[in-house]
Amino acid sequence: MLKLGSARKRRWVTYAPALALLLAGGLIAIDFDTWIELDIAALFGLPLVVAALSGRRLLMWGLAGALLVTTFVVYAQQIAPGSFSLREPFFLNRVLDAVAVLVTGGLLHALTLAMEQIERQNAQISAQNERKTRLLASVSHDISTPLTSMNVIAQLIRGNADRQSAGTDVARLAAMLEANARALAELFSDLLDLSSIDSGTVPLRETVFPLDELLREECRVLEPLAQEKSLRLEVDAPAQVRVRTDRIKLARVVRNLLSNALKFTEAGSITASCRRSGAAVEIRVADTGVGIVPADRERIFLEFTQLNGAGAGERAGWGLGLAICRRLVALMGGTIEVESEPGRGSTFIVRLPAGSSAR
Ligand code: ADP
């Protein structure tokens, strides 16, 4: 149905300019032959309408110009010599016709602009719908795994309880159940965050604060995880770098980058640093982990992207963290990108406007 409609539209758009030219040519010929311009004045708009409907504004104004010129050329040829005056009724009619053609052209011009805007909005809406459908498909797929294992674990717990051989097994199974439930809760909270950022309802609460404090705070929270993996977690930040932005959102981005760095690094160190760069500030989270090949460096910022083998052996997340980071950073007026050397490590770089009162 849709395809047929668009094919028809394409055919119409192809032939419409020829039809508009034909109509205008016919009207001009009639005018030259018979001087019945007063009767056909109402028809002068027709070729313009046809040209406008095919979306060719230049052609429409070209035809309007041709009709205007012709109407006065015909008049000049047909009026009796010496009888011209500015108040001559036929001349006044021609002037009124010219005004009518110009007004019609103007209205049609505005109409085509409005139609184009609507078409653009429709295209945007269908792209958004497509994205939502893809998201929903990924979510349904990702939800089914933990739900199935929760079901299986619940059945095992029940079986154990029935056999009255509870003890350690039940505790272990309950812990697995809890981990699965927590993972699902995380997925839903990430999805809610994504959709609220996309809907444009998330407010920015800006304050001025020193970046080094924020980096140190976030590293302190994650220090136990770093110790668990025997990784060095370091901050390299001068005290005088201040920024005006939403502290909570920036903290969330930094935390996300740090926990990714911890997740994808097996040996070595993770360094959080910042510096002022002109009117911007730059935050870097560098690790000595697995790295990311060039082909994946943009892809990882898309929803539900997890690279093969990444985070093996541990809960790898949902592939939503960096998608949320990119949106939050964009909301704060900045950019995020990654530099990496596969096998040697990655550096995520966040650039933000420093903000007016940050000195
Ligand atoms: P997840 O929650 O699965 O980690 P993210 O959106 O945070 O999702 O990351 C997407 C993917 O990008 C990860 O699965 C991983 O493959 C890759 N990635 C992110 N950070 C790093 C890093 N510091 N080093 C190597 N790969 C990374």
XYZ file of C-alpha atoms and ligand atoms in Angstrom:
386
model
C 0.000 0.000 0.000
C 2.606 2.429 1.126
C 4.930 1.523 -1.694
C 2.181 1.941 -4.288
C 1.359 5.350 -2.795
C 4.951 6.560 -2.940
C 5.432 5.177 -6.491
C 2.338 7.055 -7.614
C 3.574 10.194 -5.927
C 6.946 9.843 -7.662
C 5.273 9.507 -11.074
C 3.113 12.575 -10.391
C 6.086 14.621 -9.257
C 7.970 13.659 -12.444
C 5.208 14.690 -14.847
C 3.819 17.691 -12.953
C 6.451 20.204 -14.183
C 5.705 19.275 -17.821
C 1.978 19.704 -17.141
C 2.593 23.085 -15.485
C 4.671 24.266 -18.478
C 2.013 23.033 -20.909
C -0.752 24.831 -19.026
C 1.214 28.077 -18.832
C 2.128 27.836 -22.532
C -1.553 27.275 -23.433
C -2.696 30.251 -21.367
C -0.049 32.510 -22.897
C -1.036 31.380 -26.432
C -4.731 32.016 -25.740
C -3.891 35.447 -24.367
C -1.844 36.359 -27.453
C -4.466 35.105 -29.903
C -7.669 36.341 -28.382
C -6.859 38.870 -25.703
C -9.376 37.194 -23.423
C -7.075 37.708 -20.495
C -9.905 39.061 -18.328
C -11.798 35.790 -18.638
C -8.862 33.519 -18.058
C -7.225 35.583 -15.309
C -8.531 33.134 -12.717
C -6.785 30.330 -14.595
C -3.373 32.021 -14.363
C -2.875 30.454 -10.930
C -3.353 26.914 -12.236
C 0.150 26.268 -13.660
C 1.584 27.777 -10.480
C -0.454 25.364 -8.333
C 0.698 22.393 -10.412
C 4.359 23.492 -10.208
C 4.062 24.101 -6.451
C 2.459 20.684 -5.853
C 5.444 19.039 -7.500
C 7.639 20.905 -5.019
C 9.510 22.983 -7.628
C 9.457 26.521 -6.316
C 11.949 27.837 -8.873
C 9.792 26.583 -11.735
C 6.719 28.127 -10.094
C 8.342 31.578 -9.873
C 9.670 31.188 -13.437
C 6.142 30.546 -14.694
C 4.786 33.441 -12.605
C 7.390 35.710 -14.226
C 6.501 34.455 -17.724
C 2.792 35.042 -17.114
C 3.441 38.540 -15.775
C 5.680 39.536 -18.667
C 3.274 38.064 -21.233
C 0.261 39.812 -19.840
C 1.926 43.227 -20.300
C 3.490 42.323 -23.669
C 0.054 41.302 -24.986
C -1.408 44.514 -23.623
C 1.300 46.622 -25.299
C 0.662 44.904 -28.635
C -3.103 45.135 -28.557
C -3.832 48.609 -27.224
C -4.567 51.263 -29.876
C -1.569 53.592 -30.355
C -1.829 56.792 -28.321
C -4.665 55.556 -26.074
C -2.470 54.431 -23.117
C -3.005 56.002 -19.752
C -2.289 54.683 -16.238
C -6.017 54.794 -15.527
C -6.962 52.945 -18.679
C -9.335 50.123 -17.486
C -7.615 47.240 -19.352
C -4.241 48.334 -18.018
C -5.610 48.477 -14.459
C -7.046 44.976 -14.897
C -3.650 43.716 -16.024
C -2.025 45.267 -12.960
C -4.607 43.597 -10.698
C -3.968 40.273 -12.455
C -0.244 40.713 -11.906
C -0.841 41.326 -8.196
C -3.090 38.237 -8.042
C -0.371 36.088 -9.671
C 2.241 37.392 -7.223
C 0.000 36.784 -4.205
C -0.829 33.275 -5.463
C 2.893 32.596 -5.927
C 3.651 33.852 -2.411
C 0.922 31.729 -0.820
C 2.006 28.640 -2.733
C 5.626 29.275 -1.756
C 4.624 29.340 1.928
C 2.474 26.242 1.426
C 5.318 24.220 -0.089
C 7.633 25.250 2.758
C 5.021 24.092 5.282
C 4.548 20.807 3.398
C 8.286 20.185 3.409
C 8.430 20.829 7.150
C 5.602 18.341 7.759
C 7.365 15.755 5.584
C 10.588 16.226 7.550
C 8.710 15.799 10.844
C 7.010 12.645 9.538
C 10.383 11.219 8.525
C 11.716 11.994 12.014
C 8.717 10.331 13.667
C 9.063 7.175 11.587
C 12.815 7.025 12.334
C 12.010 7.348 16.057
C 9.370 4.626 15.805
C 11.847 2.367 14.047
C 14.367 2.961 16.835
C 11.761 2.223 19.506
C 10.817 -1.032 17.772
C 14.478 -2.059 17.627
C 14.906 -1.144 21.303
C 11.832 -3.140 22.246
C 13.106 -6.171 20.340
C 16.477 -5.964 22.138
C 14.808 -5.478 25.511
C 12.455 -8.446 25.048
C 15.415 -10.594 24.089
C 17.561 -9.441 27.002
C 14.800 -9.789 29.565
C 14.033 -13.379 28.707
C 17.459 -14.729 29.815
C 17.409 -13.507 33.450
C 13.692 -14.246 33.748
C 14.215 -17.848 32.637
C 17.105 -18.343 35.051
C 15.083 -16.764 37.873
C 12.350 -19.278 37.150
C 14.759 -22.201 37.156
C 16.422 -21.020 40.385
C 13.031 -20.563 42.074
C 12.096 -24.129 41.104
C 15.411 -25.449 42.483
C 14.868 -23.593 45.759
C 11.388 -25.046 46.028
C 12.709 -28.552 45.268
C 15.415 -28.163 47.938
C 12.929 -26.875 50.473
C 10.625 -29.836 49.744
C 13.466 -32.299 50.343
C 14.258 -30.374 53.541
C 17.936 -30.307 52.558
C 17.970 -26.551 52.655
C 21.264 -25.165 54.046
C 23.957 -23.634 51.867
C 22.363 -24.530 48.548
C 19.337 -22.369 49.218
C 21.533 -19.437 50.254
C 23.590 -19.770 47.061
C 20.495 -20.060 44.861
C 18.836 -17.121 46.600
C 21.952 -15.024 45.932
C 21.751 -15.920 42.234
C 18.076 -15.007 42.222
C 18.921 -11.673 43.811
C 21.675 -10.965 41.240
C 19.302 -11.660 38.359
C 16.578 -9.499 39.879
C 19.093 -6.676 40.413
C 20.273 -6.918 36.799
C 16.687 -6.629 35.596
C 16.051 -3.648 37.866
C 19.199 -1.991 36.436
C 17.986 -2.609 32.906
C 14.640 -0.973 33.633
C 16.191 1.994 35.378
C 18.593 2.505 32.419
C 15.705 2.256 29.966
C 13.658 4.766 31.948
C 16.637 7.143 32.001
C 17.127 6.767 28.246
C 13.498 7.456 27.463
C 13.265 10.449 29.798
C 16.414 12.010 28.305
C 15.008 11.383 24.806
C 11.676 12.961 25.695
C 13.542 16.161 26.604
C 12.046 16.345 30.096
C 15.321 16.019 32.007
C 16.287 19.397 33.514
C 19.859 20.652 33.845
C 20.691 21.833 37.356
C 23.875 23.810 36.873
C 26.306 24.771 39.609
C 29.964 25.769 39.578
C 32.288 23.217 41.188
C 35.913 22.016 41.078
C 36.381 19.036 38.782
C 39.200 17.425 40.776
C 36.853 16.964 43.751
C 34.303 15.187 41.608
C 36.934 12.882 40.090
C 38.370 12.053 43.521
C 34.912 11.317 44.962
C 34.000 8.938 42.141
C 37.359 7.144 42.367
C 36.945 6.736 46.143
C 33.602 4.953 45.593
C 35.165 2.513 43.122
C 38.472 1.973 44.985
C 37.321 -1.352 46.575
C 36.577 -2.766 43.106
C 40.014 -1.686 41.865
C 41.685 -3.325 44.890
C 39.755 -6.526 44.253
C 41.359 -6.721 40.796
C 44.745 -5.347 41.983
C 44.420 -2.322 39.679
C 45.798 1.147 40.416
C 43.067 3.811 40.377
C 44.624 7.280 40.107
C 43.474 10.895 39.825
C 45.579 13.429 37.969
C 43.689 16.700 38.328
C 44.874 20.244 39.150
C 42.811 21.994 41.823
C 41.968 25.115 39.813
C 39.841 23.520 37.062
C 36.238 24.562 37.691
C 33.200 23.962 35.543
C 29.595 25.150 35.428
C 27.351 22.193 34.701
C 25.006 19.602 36.244
C 27.195 17.945 38.872
C 25.006 14.868 39.374
C 24.819 14.097 35.665
C 28.557 14.609 35.155
C 29.264 12.370 38.178
C 27.125 9.676 36.615
C 29.064 9.882 33.335
C 32.424 9.707 35.142
C 31.246 6.771 37.303
C 30.103 4.918 34.208
C 33.422 5.446 32.427
C 35.388 4.414 35.518
C 33.365 1.237 36.060
C 33.736 0.307 32.379
C 37.486 0.886 32.674
C 37.573 -1.398 35.752
C 35.454 -3.998 33.972
C 37.598 -4.144 30.834
C 41.057 -3.934 32.455
C 42.803 -6.974 33.901
C 46.173 -5.473 34.841
C 47.761 -2.056 35.167
C 45.992 1.172 36.025
C 43.066 3.495 35.467
C 43.621 7.239 35.524
C 40.989 9.968 35.759
C 42.324 13.377 34.744
C 41.050 16.808 33.770
C 42.355 20.049 32.304
C 41.153 23.392 31.058
C 41.382 23.797 27.285
C 40.409 27.310 26.160
C 36.703 27.832 26.868
C 36.233 24.113 27.495
C 37.209 21.530 30.068
C 38.403 18.070 29.196
C 37.952 14.984 31.359
C 39.845 11.798 30.493
C 39.362 8.299 31.828
C 42.266 6.185 30.627
C 42.810 2.468 31.206
C 45.376 -0.168 30.296
C 42.703 -2.722 29.365
C 41.568 -4.704 26.341
C 41.117 -1.662 24.070
C 38.607 -1.164 21.252
C 39.243 -1.700 17.534
C 38.599 1.366 15.274
C 35.460 -0.168 13.695
C 33.750 -0.324 17.107
C 34.690 3.123 18.458
C 31.431 4.778 17.353
C 29.244 1.684 17.656
C 29.791 1.307 21.408
C 27.836 4.540 21.988
C 24.678 2.975 20.487
C 22.081 1.256 22.677
C 22.604 -2.447 23.433
C 26.063 -2.599 21.894
C 28.405 -5.001 23.630
C 31.534 -6.133 21.914
C 32.234 -9.838 21.540
C 34.066 -11.297 24.484
C 33.940 -8.025 26.409
C 33.752 -8.357 30.160
C 33.985 -12.126 29.937
C 33.387 -13.965 33.143
C 31.379 -11.214 34.809
C 28.044 -9.499 34.444
C 28.718 -7.545 31.281
C 25.890 -5.013 31.651
C 23.255 -4.201 29.077
C 25.182 -2.123 26.608
C 23.257 0.983 27.644
C 25.848 2.778 29.777
C 27.715 4.617 27.024
C 24.477 5.431 25.162
C 23.254 7.170 28.340
C 26.660 8.861 28.796
C 26.581 10.301 25.273
C 23.064 11.668 25.765
C 23.893 13.192 29.160
C 27.048 14.822 27.810
C 25.099 16.199 24.816
C 22.488 17.559 27.235
C 25.323 19.401 29.011
C 26.457 20.833 25.675
C 29.534 18.641 25.299
C 30.944 15.682 23.390
C 32.333 12.271 24.275
C 34.690 10.136 22.234
C 37.189 7.351 22.662
C 40.786 6.857 21.634
C 42.144 3.366 21.910
C 44.921 0.960 21.087
C 43.591 -2.604 21.003
C 45.346 -4.726 23.582
C 46.932 -1.681 25.275
C 44.022 0.370 26.561
C 41.384 3.014 25.941
C 40.908 6.670 26.836
C 37.409 8.147 26.980
C 37.434 11.928 26.544
C 34.565 14.178 27.646
C 34.684 17.820 26.491
C 32.343 20.341 28.097
C 31.976 24.108 27.881
C 33.565 25.439 31.077
C 30.657 27.843 31.586
C 30.722 31.617 32.152
C 31.314 31.876 35.885
C 33.871 29.074 36.066
C 37.185 30.845 36.754
P 27.962 -2.198 29.249
O 27.030 -1.853 30.349
O 27.633 -3.468 28.569
O 29.396 -2.069 29.629
P 28.399 0.225 27.776
O 27.486 0.993 26.889
O 28.919 0.909 28.988
O 27.661 -1.115 28.128
O 29.632 -0.272 26.899
C 29.381 -0.865 25.660
C 30.549 -1.737 25.248
O 31.688 -0.909 24.961
C 31.019 -2.674 26.312
O 30.258 -3.870 26.319
C 32.450 -2.928 25.897
O 32.480 -3.907 24.870
C 32.870 -1.607 25.277
N 33.654 -0.798 26.257
C 33.181 0.192 27.055
N 34.162 0.710 27.811
C 35.286 0.051 27.482
C 36.667 0.118 27.931
N 37.070 1.009 28.862
N 37.561 -0.729 27.358
C 37.161 -1.612 26.411
N 35.886 -1.736 25.955
C 34.960 -0.923 26.484
